[in-house]
Amino acid sequence: MKDIAKDLGVSVITVSKVLRNHPDVGDETRNRVLARVKELNYQLNLAARSLVTGRSYLVGLVVPDLLHPFFAEIAKALSEVLRKSGYYLIVTSSDEDPELEEQEINQLLARRLDTLIIASCRTTVDLFFRIQNQKIPYVLIDRWLPGLSSNFVGVDDEAVGVLATRHLIDIGCKRIAHIRGPETSPAIGRLQGYKRALLESGMKIVNDYIIAEPKGDVESKQRGAEAMSRLLALKARPDGVFCFNDPLAMAAINYATKEGLRIPADIAVVGCGNLHYDDSLRVGLSSIDQHSRQIGEEAARITLSILNSKVPPAPESIVLQPELIVRESSQRRPAMNARSRRRGPR
Amino acid sequence: MKDIAKDLGVSVITVSKVLRNHPDVGDETRNRVLARVKELNYQLNLAARSLVTGRSYLVGLVVPDLLHPFFAEIAKALSEVLRKSGYYLIVTSSDEDPELEEQEINQLLARRLDTLIIASCRTTVDLFFRIQNQKIPYVLIDRWLPGLSSNFVGVDDEAVGVLATRHLIDIGCKRIAHIRGPETSPAIGRLQGYKRALLESGMKIVNDYIIAEPKGDVESKQRGAEAMSRLLALKARPDGVFCFNDPLAMAAINYATKEGLRIPADIAVVGCGNLHYDDSLRVGLSSIDQHSRQIGEEAARITLSILNSKVPPAPESIVLQPELIVRESSQRRPAMNARSRRRGPR
DNA sequence: TTGAAAGCGCTACCAG
DNA sequence: CTGGTAGCGCTTTCAA
């Protein structure tokens, strides 16, 4: 930049202004500068600019697992919207590990990103108070923490649980199990909804029917199978299962099928996430749509509104309503005499 | 940092040294500094450090589609390995659009990233020469460009094509089609392999059996269906299809099934990618494994080796050998009399 | 073991 | 419309 200025006999400031499309510069000068920039193949150093403006035009995204289509879709939507305003995404994965998440977030804080967008696997709020101290705005997605007033975008998880469970009740299931997720708000909310739907229909909550899956978003394949095997071992085998998410549901169905059970005749299954391959599965998977794309878009919108306003706006909370998508895995069950045709398990 | 120095009556330099674990500092001083850092909840500004060291500890990743599990898996592996050495990933998606990709890369260049890792959808090398001029090292993944000598990590795409096609021949297919991908090296290589395998078995190459899919990695669902519908409309309907990737194959199978055809009895299908849900599909999908995780890991390794060596090392090219995974969609076809049971298409 | 001077590349502010 | 002065927060080099 200094070189360009020297070459052209103008000041560095003028060059800088041209590069920022600042109006205070003559057309002739502007063109001369632009020409030289092309000639030299000059590249602005945005890092230096950040240092003085205090804006990095970088947004951090922390998710538990990039491979999970739910988060991948959010990342994609986020990236698309932010890019249009010149913001870029630096993405890290916490692997569903609170310690790792803290390290990652510290790194991102040190880099002075403009905003953080976090699907947190933490169960305490201390880290977030630290973020607030640094005056870096953040948006929670998918998961929130009690006692923390912050921006949030996600789905109404209790409604997810109610929707799925009530649907299983509606199609005639009598013993409904739940394979739950990790100890964060979505799993807690969905469990809550599951229980509420049961109680509202006068059904009892059976603890054996609630399978805890500490790390539902990672290695779902194995854990879905394990969970299903525990359910099948019960004397009063469930006839319906609501799974925390679709990968879990898919694994559970695979296991049950391998054991000779028919879905949905013997066990109906509902997942959550409505992933793009749900309708291509061996048994089309009924699921609850969480509007993942919309979550990304809304989070981006909030981010931009924070970044564009001089005074930090009041925390915004966007709670989307989930939607039930019925497929084969929870088709209204056949009449009872269908049971006679059932091959026994094992 | 200045504050800390003032508070403690030491110099800024000393504080800086402590923060970098520089040995030249007394234990007592070090501890005093560290204590004050904790007290003030001080956060180092890495952006400022970058400006003077010329290292951002940031690696750029450009992929056509983050939602595609193939790229998501690469991103994940990359991120995991790089993180251990303190590098972070800034991820952008080109949406399979060469223009957009150029814009994105320009942005990343301006940010002075340490390395770029690119799955390029470009067909010309000019942009890459520009990157080389900027002296920013880069690693191509999945796709390479003719006439460009650079670091590369990917699979042997011709071998992919040969493996898939030869397998279809082996199970008895006589009219083998190929739904190809976009005009980049993987699609070109796989097509090449497809042709070679046919010729080597004394079969003819029928142009109608080769369906061009300009943007195979995006919206595969619709395009897979379209491609299959074109194949089914042919008078001599193919009895085997090798698809550029798994999403395409899945969509193609769904369409064919909906039209009343049986997979693999009427048409056998092989995809590529070996995605995690392949074995849960309505028809278990035979596929070619590309070792996506390994691609990410190798790319990370090359990146680190470049970053750790004073002189830029010679370009490295890692070409992994693909692996055939046989599932239901290409099970050895039943005897010919099975045809009598076939429901007609449409 | 400690620190002073110098500067990374850019932009804000205000004067001409 | 143009440009000087100052400084963003940190590190490097070298002298004390």
XYZ file of C-alpha atoms (C1' of nucleotides) in Angstrom:
724
model
C 0.000 0.000 0.000
C 2.872 2.257 0.878
C 4.485 1.283 -2.417
C 1.410 2.136 -4.398
C 1.212 5.524 -2.741
C 4.849 6.223 -3.422
C 4.601 5.061 -7.034
C 1.684 7.338 -7.704
C 2.817 10.284 -5.643
C -0.291 10.218 -3.493
C -0.634 9.472 0.173
C -1.270 6.128 1.775
C -4.498 7.477 3.140
C -5.830 8.139 -0.297
C -5.045 4.630 -1.369
C -6.752 3.324 1.702
C -9.809 5.382 0.917
C -10.002 4.091 -2.606
C -9.819 0.537 -1.337
C -12.692 1.201 1.009
C -14.799 2.958 -1.622
C -14.684 6.075 0.421
C -16.398 8.895 -1.520
C -13.771 11.517 -0.620
C -11.510 10.877 -3.552
C -11.304 12.174 -7.107
C -12.240 9.943 -9.970
C -8.923 10.344 -11.675
C -6.926 9.506 -8.574
C -9.199 6.597 -7.866
C -8.694 5.102 -11.264
C -4.960 5.511 -11.141
C -4.866 3.744 -7.809
C -7.130 0.967 -8.970
C -4.983 0.463 -12.030
C -1.813 0.133 -10.010
C -3.522 -2.253 -7.612
C -4.351 -4.544 -10.486
C -0.853 -4.244 -11.896
C 0.833 -5.206 -8.680
C -1.751 -7.824 -7.879
C -2.010 -6.133 -4.566
C -3.918 -7.829 -1.752
C -5.315 -5.841 1.115
C -4.377 -7.151 4.545
C -7.644 -7.559 6.381
C -5.912 -8.611 9.569
C -4.286 -5.222 9.842
C -7.584 -3.534 9.209
C -9.211 -5.593 11.947
C -6.623 -4.463 14.397
C -7.496 -0.834 13.978
C -11.228 -1.068 13.333
C -11.815 -3.632 16.013
C -13.925 -5.642 13.598
C -12.697 -8.964 12.287
C -15.709 -9.784 10.131
C -15.316 -13.244 11.517
C -18.069 -15.165 13.273
C -17.278 -18.245 15.301
C -19.460 -21.329 15.168
C -19.139 -24.027 17.805
C -21.083 -27.247 17.280
C -20.865 -30.683 18.879
C -20.485 -32.501 15.580
C -20.049 -31.177 12.093
C -20.911 -34.510 10.582
C -24.391 -34.491 11.989
C -26.586 -33.224 9.142
C -28.561 -31.106 11.575
C -25.532 -29.001 12.411
C -24.122 -29.166 8.909
C -27.326 -27.675 7.613
C -27.245 -24.911 10.192
C -23.626 -24.187 9.316
C -24.482 -23.997 5.675
C -27.422 -21.630 6.106
C -25.418 -19.476 8.484
C -22.525 -19.267 6.123
C -24.704 -18.371 3.173
C -26.469 -15.529 4.914
C -23.437 -14.087 6.657
C -21.320 -14.167 3.559
C -23.656 -11.729 1.870
C -22.702 -9.170 4.480
C -19.013 -9.947 4.264
C -18.783 -12.088 7.366
C -16.991 -15.387 7.408
C -17.390 -18.414 9.589
C -14.717 -20.087 11.622
C -16.053 -23.463 12.591
C -15.005 -25.700 15.439
C -16.358 -28.903 16.832
C -16.612 -29.662 20.524
C -17.192 -33.381 20.060
C -19.862 -33.113 22.712
C -17.119 -32.552 25.285
C -17.606 -29.580 27.644
C -13.883 -29.266 28.345
C -13.002 -29.132 24.700
C -15.783 -26.662 24.104
C -14.298 -24.349 26.698
C -10.862 -24.520 25.089
C -12.327 -23.831 21.692
C -14.294 -20.881 22.915
C -11.241 -19.445 24.629
C -9.364 -19.633 21.380
C -12.167 -17.909 19.566
C -12.309 -15.204 22.202
C -8.595 -14.567 21.829
C -9.112 -14.128 18.141
C -11.549 -11.313 18.803
C -14.309 -12.623 16.632
C -17.266 -10.344 16.141
C -19.838 -12.853 17.362
C -19.977 -16.419 18.584
C -22.719 -18.847 17.647
C -22.783 -21.816 19.938
C -24.605 -25.111 20.227
C -23.245 -25.755 23.665
C -22.812 -29.062 25.415
C -22.068 -27.322 28.705
C -24.377 -27.582 31.648
C -23.168 -24.571 33.586
C -23.327 -20.910 32.766
C -19.942 -19.702 34.049
C -18.263 -19.834 30.672
C -20.977 -17.679 29.180
C -20.582 -15.038 31.838
C -16.938 -14.929 30.878
C -17.915 -14.378 27.267
C -20.218 -11.579 28.336
C -17.347 -9.989 30.259
C -15.309 -9.906 27.108
C -18.175 -7.994 25.555
C -18.351 -10.424 22.686
C -21.943 -11.003 21.650
C -23.103 -14.553 21.222
C -26.106 -16.507 20.050
C -27.031 -19.881 21.443
C -28.544 -22.314 18.985
C -30.388 -25.571 19.501
C -29.499 -25.642 23.185
C -29.988 -23.106 25.947
C -29.016 -23.028 29.587
C -31.291 -22.289 32.501
C -30.468 -19.039 34.239
C -28.862 -17.548 31.193
C -30.509 -14.686 29.410
C -29.054 -14.642 25.940
C -29.912 -14.746 22.310
C -31.337 -18.095 21.370
C -32.640 -19.819 18.281
C -34.034 -23.297 18.426
C -37.077 -25.445 18.365
C -39.664 -25.890 21.090
C -38.310 -29.152 22.441
C -41.146 -29.897 24.765
C -43.453 -29.593 21.773
C -41.192 -32.042 19.940
C -41.663 -34.566 22.700
C -45.390 -34.038 22.890
C -45.855 -34.227 19.143
C -43.937 -37.473 18.782
C -45.395 -39.179 21.799
C -48.964 -38.124 21.166
C -48.626 -39.420 17.644
C -47.508 -42.809 18.950
C -50.451 -42.808 21.310
C -52.784 -41.873 18.484
C -51.741 -44.791 16.355
C -52.494 -47.136 19.214
C -49.225 -47.726 21.023
C -49.688 -48.761 24.624
C -46.129 -49.056 25.895
C -44.111 -46.129 24.646
C -40.404 -45.855 25.300
C -38.014 -42.948 24.853
C -34.365 -43.109 23.905
C -33.138 -39.821 25.195
C -30.205 -37.610 24.329
C -27.396 -35.954 26.284
C -28.040 -33.793 29.344
C -28.737 -30.585 27.486
C -31.908 -28.610 26.973
C -33.174 -30.423 23.867
C -33.023 -33.826 25.528
C -34.484 -32.479 28.735
C -37.270 -30.703 26.884
C -38.153 -33.660 24.723
C -38.212 -35.961 27.716
C -40.496 -33.493 29.443
C -42.788 -33.455 26.442
C -42.771 -37.229 26.290
C -43.830 -37.434 29.909
C -46.465 -34.759 29.558
C -48.055 -36.443 26.568
C -48.185 -39.753 28.408
C -49.721 -38.238 31.515
C -52.248 -36.225 29.552
C -53.427 -39.463 27.983
C -53.678 -41.144 31.330
C -50.698 -43.385 30.723
C -48.055 -44.162 33.279
C -44.398 -43.234 33.129
C -42.275 -46.347 33.272
C -38.653 -45.674 34.126
C -37.428 -48.746 32.316
C -38.835 -47.266 29.147
C -36.559 -44.255 29.350
C -33.101 -45.061 28.078
C -30.370 -42.584 28.827
C -27.903 -41.962 26.071
C -25.187 -39.711 27.444
C -23.791 -38.699 24.078
C -26.656 -38.929 21.653
C -25.060 -36.943 18.875
C -21.889 -38.948 18.552
C -21.569 -42.517 17.418
C -25.305 -42.808 17.350
C -25.105 -46.024 15.438
C -23.786 -48.105 18.247
C -25.734 -46.436 20.985
C -29.013 -46.659 19.123
C -28.523 -50.397 18.853
C -27.602 -50.717 22.511
C -30.621 -48.754 23.592
C -32.944 -50.840 21.481
C -31.422 -54.045 22.774
C -32.159 -52.936 26.309
C -35.742 -52.187 25.387
C -36.224 -55.547 23.695
C -34.925 -57.314 26.778
C -37.743 -55.970 28.929
C -40.502 -58.363 29.843
C -43.175 -55.918 28.725
C -41.603 -54.949 25.495
C -42.472 -51.441 24.265
C -44.609 -51.151 21.152
C -43.539 -47.612 20.327
C -40.299 -45.656 20.670
C -39.637 -41.961 20.434
C -35.946 -41.390 19.726
C -34.052 -38.225 20.503
C -32.832 -37.921 16.942
C -32.892 -39.623 13.575
C -29.474 -41.297 13.574
C -30.417 -42.898 16.868
C -33.789 -43.934 15.470
C -32.207 -45.360 12.364
C -29.807 -47.450 14.433
C -32.589 -48.585 16.727
C -34.725 -49.674 13.795
C -31.826 -51.529 12.230
C -31.218 -53.412 15.422
C -34.852 -54.308 15.954
C -35.209 -55.438 12.363
C -32.149 -57.617 12.676
C -33.725 -59.200 15.743
C -36.700 -60.169 13.640
C -39.157 -57.510 14.706
C -41.281 -55.652 12.226
C -41.471 -51.881 12.144
C -44.058 -50.507 12.733
C -46.173 -53.603 13.321
C -44.247 -54.733 16.380
C -42.655 -51.446 17.321
C -43.415 -48.040 15.881
C -40.595 -45.533 15.833
C -40.457 -41.755 15.602
C -37.215 -39.818 15.379
C -36.365 -36.158 15.266
C -34.519 -34.071 12.711
C -36.258 -35.036 9.493
C -32.971 -35.657 7.755
C -32.865 -35.738 4.005
C -32.389 -39.480 3.795
C -35.252 -40.362 6.137
C -37.586 -41.304 3.335
C -35.045 -43.524 1.624
C -34.427 -45.760 4.591
C -35.324 -49.418 4.718
C -38.249 -48.322 6.826
C -39.225 -44.751 6.017
C -38.586 -42.889 9.232
C -41.285 -40.789 10.844
C -39.655 -37.754 12.296
C -40.109 -34.338 13.824
C -38.832 -31.531 11.659
C -36.764 -28.985 13.561
C -36.416 -26.521 10.699
C -32.655 -26.655 10.893
C -32.180 -24.403 7.925
C -34.386 -21.778 9.480
C -32.439 -22.024 12.714
C -29.307 -21.110 10.809
C -30.985 -18.268 9.006
C -32.494 -16.783 12.137
C -29.212 -17.042 13.985
C -27.549 -15.220 11.123
C -30.209 -12.550 11.174
C -29.759 -11.949 14.888
C -26.013 -11.876 14.449
C -26.249 -9.240 11.765
C -28.700 -7.161 13.730
C -26.321 -7.163 16.690
C -23.406 -6.280 14.485
C -25.276 -3.473 12.783
C -26.619 -1.746 15.858
C -24.501 0.629 17.862
C -26.008 -0.305 21.207
C -26.311 -4.022 21.963
C -29.956 -4.947 21.403
C -31.930 -6.850 24.016
C -31.476 -10.628 23.846
C -33.804 -12.203 21.370
C -35.279 -15.656 21.656
C -36.631 -17.446 18.625
C -38.476 -20.660 19.360
C -39.684 -22.476 16.273
C -42.598 -24.860 16.309
C -41.706 -28.411 15.296
C -43.642 -30.359 12.727
C -44.544 -34.034 12.594
C -43.698 -35.916 9.420
C -45.339 -39.317 9.294
C -43.687 -42.076 7.325
C -43.748 -45.829 7.354
C -42.111 -46.373 10.730
C -45.203 -45.132 12.525
C -47.968 -45.970 10.124
C -51.221 -46.616 11.959
C -50.770 -50.119 13.185
C -52.643 -52.989 11.627
C -55.469 -54.670 13.497
C -54.534 -56.852 16.444
C -54.737 -60.143 14.586
C -51.655 -59.057 12.710
C -49.830 -60.114 15.840
C -50.350 -63.743 14.997
C -48.162 -63.342 11.940
C -45.350 -61.831 13.923
C -42.067 -63.641 13.930
C -40.787 -63.798 17.469
C -37.678 -61.873 18.490
C -34.460 -63.905 18.652
C -1.157 -6.054 28.441
C 0.123 -2.557 28.910
C -1.997 -2.330 32.046
C -0.605 -5.500 33.468
C 2.917 -4.284 32.879
C 2.166 -0.955 34.535
C 0.436 -2.588 37.496
C 3.360 -4.838 38.171
C 6.125 -2.391 37.375
C 7.559 -4.595 34.660
C 7.765 -4.000 30.953
C 5.281 -5.002 28.339
C 7.921 -7.172 26.780
C 8.227 -9.245 29.885
C 4.521 -9.808 29.984
C 4.582 -10.811 26.363
C 7.347 -13.274 27.062
C 5.447 -14.874 29.899
C 2.420 -15.284 27.681
C 4.519 -17.028 25.083
C 6.294 -19.252 27.611
C 9.559 -17.674 26.672
C 12.305 -19.054 28.942
C 13.994 -15.701 29.484
C 11.983 -14.656 32.479
C 12.351 -15.190 36.200
C 10.045 -17.527 38.017
C 8.892 -14.910 40.422
C 8.102 -12.384 37.721
C 6.360 -15.053 35.687
C 4.090 -16.011 38.525
C 3.224 -12.440 39.338
C 2.270 -11.845 35.729
C 0.251 -15.008 35.495
C -1.592 -14.117 38.664
C -2.545 -10.705 37.375
C -3.625 -12.193 34.056
C -6.069 -14.429 35.864
C -7.274 -11.564 38.020
C -8.035 -9.294 35.133
C -9.373 -12.120 33.024
C -7.038 -10.877 30.399
C -7.347 -12.197 26.849
C -4.445 -12.086 24.480
C -5.229 -10.515 21.121
C -4.144 -13.061 18.578
C -4.993 -10.773 15.680
C -2.347 -8.327 16.795
C 0.142 -11.117 17.154
C -0.614 -12.305 13.647
C 0.101 -8.895 12.272
C 3.646 -8.922 13.521
C 4.489 -12.606 13.214
C 2.862 -13.005 9.835
C 1.194 -16.199 11.026
C -2.526 -16.308 11.533
C -2.812 -19.920 12.636
C -5.810 -20.014 10.405
C -6.337 -22.498 7.587
C -8.991 -21.923 4.968
C -11.175 -24.735 3.699
C -13.194 -24.321 0.519
C -15.672 -27.048 -0.380
C -18.563 -27.202 -2.824
C -21.082 -28.281 -0.229
C -20.765 -28.599 3.505
C -23.920 -30.640 3.744
C -22.509 -33.432 1.670
C -21.278 -35.980 4.215
C -18.156 -36.573 2.142
C -16.975 -33.016 2.654
C -18.343 -32.785 6.166
C -16.242 -35.771 7.113
C -13.151 -34.263 5.556
C -13.796 -30.999 7.373
C -14.164 -32.829 10.628
C -10.960 -34.827 10.281
C -9.073 -31.764 9.156
C -10.297 -29.728 12.049
C -9.440 -32.409 14.575
C -5.876 -32.816 13.415
C -5.118 -29.148 12.880
C -6.536 -28.145 16.226
C -3.917 -30.194 17.986
C -1.284 -27.918 16.520
C -3.193 -24.757 17.305
C -4.573 -24.158 13.841
C -8.178 -23.293 13.219
C -10.354 -23.768 10.209
C -12.306 -21.109 8.394
C -14.786 -22.879 6.206
C -16.559 -21.607 3.134
C -18.779 -23.223 0.586
C -18.592 -22.549 -3.123
C -21.955 -24.118 -3.903
C -20.279 -25.743 -6.890
C -20.058 -22.308 -8.502
C -16.641 -21.339 -9.933
C -17.362 -17.600 -9.662
C -18.319 -17.840 -6.055
C -15.298 -19.978 -5.375
C -13.057 -17.268 -6.764
C -14.647 -14.620 -4.565
C -14.304 -16.816 -1.535
C -10.686 -17.545 -2.217
C -9.939 -13.872 -2.723
C -11.426 -13.153 0.656
C -9.351 -15.855 2.242
C -6.224 -14.549 0.554
C -6.890 -11.061 1.909
C -7.128 -12.518 5.356
C -3.632 -13.885 5.045
C -4.444 -17.400 6.045
C -1.499 -19.725 6.535
C -2.746 -22.347 4.100
C -5.720 -23.001 1.867
C -7.312 -26.403 1.408
C -9.529 -26.510 -1.617
C -11.947 -28.906 -3.263
C -12.198 -26.799 -6.355
C -15.019 -26.662 -8.859
C -12.917 -24.577 -11.234
C -11.794 -25.923 -14.537
C -8.962 -23.490 -15.194
C -5.705 -22.996 -13.383
C -5.381 -19.188 -13.492
C -6.762 -18.659 -10.011
C -4.244 -21.086 -8.587
C -1.352 -19.301 -10.180
C -2.599 -16.179 -8.445
C -2.568 -18.022 -5.146
C 0.963 -19.139 -5.821
C 1.956 -15.533 -6.512
C 0.709 -14.561 -3.111
C 3.021 -17.210 -1.725
C 0.199 -18.810 0.178
C 0.572 -22.583 0.187
C -2.452 -24.646 -0.725
C -3.558 -28.240 -0.867
C -6.084 -29.515 -3.373
C -8.407 -32.227 -2.147
C -10.718 -34.587 -3.985
C -10.261 -32.678 -7.237
C -7.162 -31.701 -9.153
C -6.588 -29.711 -12.305
C -4.555 -30.769 -15.293
C -1.433 -28.678 -15.773
C -1.230 -27.743 -12.144
C 1.542 -29.097 -10.016
C 0.384 -28.764 -6.451
C -0.242 -30.668 -3.287
C -3.104 -33.068 -3.720
C -4.966 -35.605 -1.644
C -7.706 -37.707 -3.116
C -8.763 -41.049 -4.368
C -7.781 -42.745 -7.614
C -10.922 -41.894 -9.520
C -10.215 -44.006 -12.531
C -9.876 -46.952 -10.179
C -13.237 -46.000 -8.690
C -14.825 -46.233 -12.106
C -13.129 -49.488 -12.938
C -13.991 -51.074 -9.619
C -17.654 -50.195 -9.813
C -18.126 -51.067 -13.443
C -16.173 -54.289 -13.336
C -18.267 -55.336 -10.359
C -21.453 -54.731 -12.322
C -20.016 -56.766 -15.172
C -19.048 -59.526 -12.776
C -22.547 -59.888 -11.415
C -23.850 -60.308 -14.922
C -25.005 -56.891 -16.082
C -25.036 -56.508 -19.849
C -26.129 -52.909 -20.324
C -24.320 -50.716 -17.878
C -25.083 -47.023 -17.570
C -23.231 -44.256 -15.784
C -24.743 -41.205 -14.141
C -21.800 -38.899 -14.118
C -20.849 -35.905 -12.008
C -19.769 -32.330 -12.708
C -16.900 -31.489 -15.056
C -14.116 -31.907 -12.513
C -11.412 -34.515 -12.171
C -13.389 -37.043 -10.098
C -16.207 -37.225 -12.617
C -13.807 -37.309 -15.521
C -11.703 -39.996 -13.894
C -14.634 -42.166 -12.940
C -16.099 -41.886 -16.409
C -12.717 -42.896 -17.796
C -12.629 -45.900 -15.496
C -16.156 -46.841 -16.474
C -15.223 -46.788 -20.130
C -12.010 -48.680 -19.590
C -13.722 -51.440 -17.659
C -16.335 -51.814 -20.387
C -13.774 -51.957 -23.158
C -11.564 -54.376 -21.293
C -14.516 -56.717 -21.051
C -15.260 -56.368 -24.726
C -18.408 -54.342 -24.156
C -19.382 -51.325 -26.190
C -19.704 -47.763 -24.977
C -23.203 -46.519 -25.575
C -23.528 -42.773 -25.374
C -27.146 -42.901 -24.306
C -26.048 -44.785 -21.244
C -23.926 -41.916 -20.044
C -26.028 -39.288 -18.338
C -24.403 -35.932 -17.701
C -25.194 -34.316 -14.397
C -23.693 -30.846 -14.431
C -23.895 -30.308 -10.685
C -23.765 -33.714 -9.118
C -23.035 -32.615 -5.597
C -25.949 -30.266 -5.177
C -29.624 -31.171 -5.117
C -28.735 -34.710 -5.965
C -32.200 -35.849 -5.115
C -33.919 -34.318 -8.050
C -31.141 -34.920 -10.504
C -30.756 -38.545 -9.581
C -34.416 -39.061 -10.316
C -34.197 -37.206 -13.612
C -31.197 -39.200 -14.695
C -32.870 -42.472 -13.866
C -36.021 -41.479 -15.684
C -33.981 -40.840 -18.805
C -32.383 -44.247 -18.500
C -35.700 -45.989 -18.018
C -37.064 -44.317 -21.112
C -34.461 -45.959 -23.329
C -35.604 -48.800 -25.524
C -32.769 -51.027 -24.346
C -33.092 -50.270 -20.688
C -29.845 -50.605 -18.719
C -29.592 -53.431 -16.209
C -26.828 -51.811 -14.160
C -25.955 -48.257 -13.202
C -22.796 -46.829 -11.735
C -23.573 -43.486 -10.097
C -21.073 -40.736 -9.466
C -21.952 -40.573 -5.797
C -24.250 -42.045 -3.193
C -26.866 -39.290 -2.927
C -27.326 -39.581 -6.669
C -27.538 -43.360 -6.417
C -30.047 -43.165 -3.614
C -32.258 -40.830 -5.613
C -31.929 -43.000 -8.697
C -32.930 -46.103 -6.765
C -35.891 -44.336 -5.222
C -37.127 -43.286 -8.609
C -36.696 -46.706 -10.153
C -38.425 -48.366 -7.226
C -41.321 -45.963 -7.478
C -41.623 -46.906 -11.132
C -42.054 -50.517 -10.113
C -38.594 -51.814 -10.862
C -36.757 -54.051 -8.468
C -33.217 -53.345 -7.339
C -31.019 -55.231 -8.031
C -33.095 -57.768 -9.966
C -34.071 -55.358 -12.725
C -31.322 -52.820 -12.291
C -28.239 -53.124 -10.124
C -26.797 -49.917 -8.722
C -23.408 -48.955 -7.362
C -22.665 -45.561 -5.876
C -19.577 -43.913 -4.500
C -18.792 -42.452 -1.091
C -19.847 -45.260 1.214
C -21.827 -42.886 3.386
C -22.754 -43.895 6.872
C -26.417 -44.448 6.069
C -25.826 -46.618 3.000
C -26.577 -49.824 4.817
C -29.803 -48.531 6.301
C -31.416 -47.632 3.022
C -34.490 -49.301 1.611
C -32.084 -51.081 -0.660
C -28.672 -51.361 0.937
C -26.437 -49.372 -1.363
C -23.309 -50.880 -2.841
C -20.677 -48.219 -2.934
C -17.046 -47.364 -3.436
C -15.322 -46.142 -0.314
C -13.208 -43.048 -0.871
C -11.642 -42.973 2.584
C -12.891 -39.468 3.205
C -11.623 -39.357 6.737
C -8.164 -40.297 5.580
C -8.281 -37.603 2.931
C -8.847 -35.052 5.666
C -6.086 -36.446 7.806
C -3.549 -36.545 4.999
C -4.418 -33.027 3.922
C -3.894 -31.900 7.499
C -0.584 -33.687 7.670
C 0.655 -32.027 4.479
C -0.550 -28.675 5.732
C 1.367 -29.040 8.956
C 4.486 -30.217 7.201
C 4.393 -27.143 4.972
C 3.807 -24.877 7.926
C 6.611 -26.430 9.930
C 9.300 -26.341 7.284
C 11.277 -23.202 6.582
C 11.619 -23.839 2.864
C 8.446 -24.802 0.997
C 8.622 -28.574 0.438
C 8.061 -30.086 -2.988
C 4.391 -30.651 -3.842
C 3.117 -33.910 -2.512
C 0.454 -36.029 -4.133
C -1.445 -38.620 -2.141
C -3.682 -40.881 -4.182
C -5.671 -43.346 -2.116
C -6.949 -46.617 -3.503
C -10.742 -46.966 -3.403
C -12.510 -49.994 -2.017
C -15.649 -51.757 -3.185
C -18.347 -52.359 -0.594
C -21.016 -54.725 -1.841
C -24.515 -54.458 -0.468
C -27.962 -55.402 -1.610
C -28.238 -53.014 -4.550
C -25.734 -55.052 -6.535
C -26.193 -58.497 -5.152
C -25.408 -61.127 -7.764
C -28.537 -61.174 -9.822
C -30.993 -64.026 -9.554
C -31.415 -66.509 -12.396
C -33.138 -65.273 -15.520
C -36.518 -66.752 -14.703
C -36.832 -64.166 -11.991
C -37.769 -61.833 -14.792
C -41.153 -63.430 -15.119
C -42.100 -62.135 -11.703
C -41.137 -58.610 -12.527
C -43.782 -55.972 -12.381
C -43.553 -53.833 -15.468
C -42.308 -50.284 -15.248
C -44.995 -47.567 -15.137
C 17.110 -11.883 33.204
C 15.034 -7.538 31.617
C 13.637 -3.683 28.578
C 13.845 0.220 24.872
C 13.193 1.214 20.227
C 10.941 0.098 16.085
C 7.433 -1.438 13.381
C 3.737 -5.187 11.422
C -0.260 -2.801 7.690
C -3.790 -0.404 8.113
C -7.405 3.391 9.448
C -9.491 7.349 12.550
C -9.462 11.990 13.201
C -9.080 16.364 11.886
C -6.566 20.011 9.411
C -5.584 22.036 5.176
C -10.887 16.358 -2.206
C -6.252 15.289 0.121
C -2.898 14.127 3.699
C -0.389 14.412 8.347
C -0.347 12.570 12.930
C -1.211 8.896 15.857
C -2.048 4.471 17.250
C -4.556 -0.493 17.140
C -1.815 -4.648 20.483
C 1.564 -7.189 19.961
C 6.553 -9.036 18.911
C 11.327 -8.736 17.255
C 16.130 -7.399 17.716
C 19.537 -6.162 20.347
C 21.663 -3.727 24.073
C 21.987 -3.249 29.140
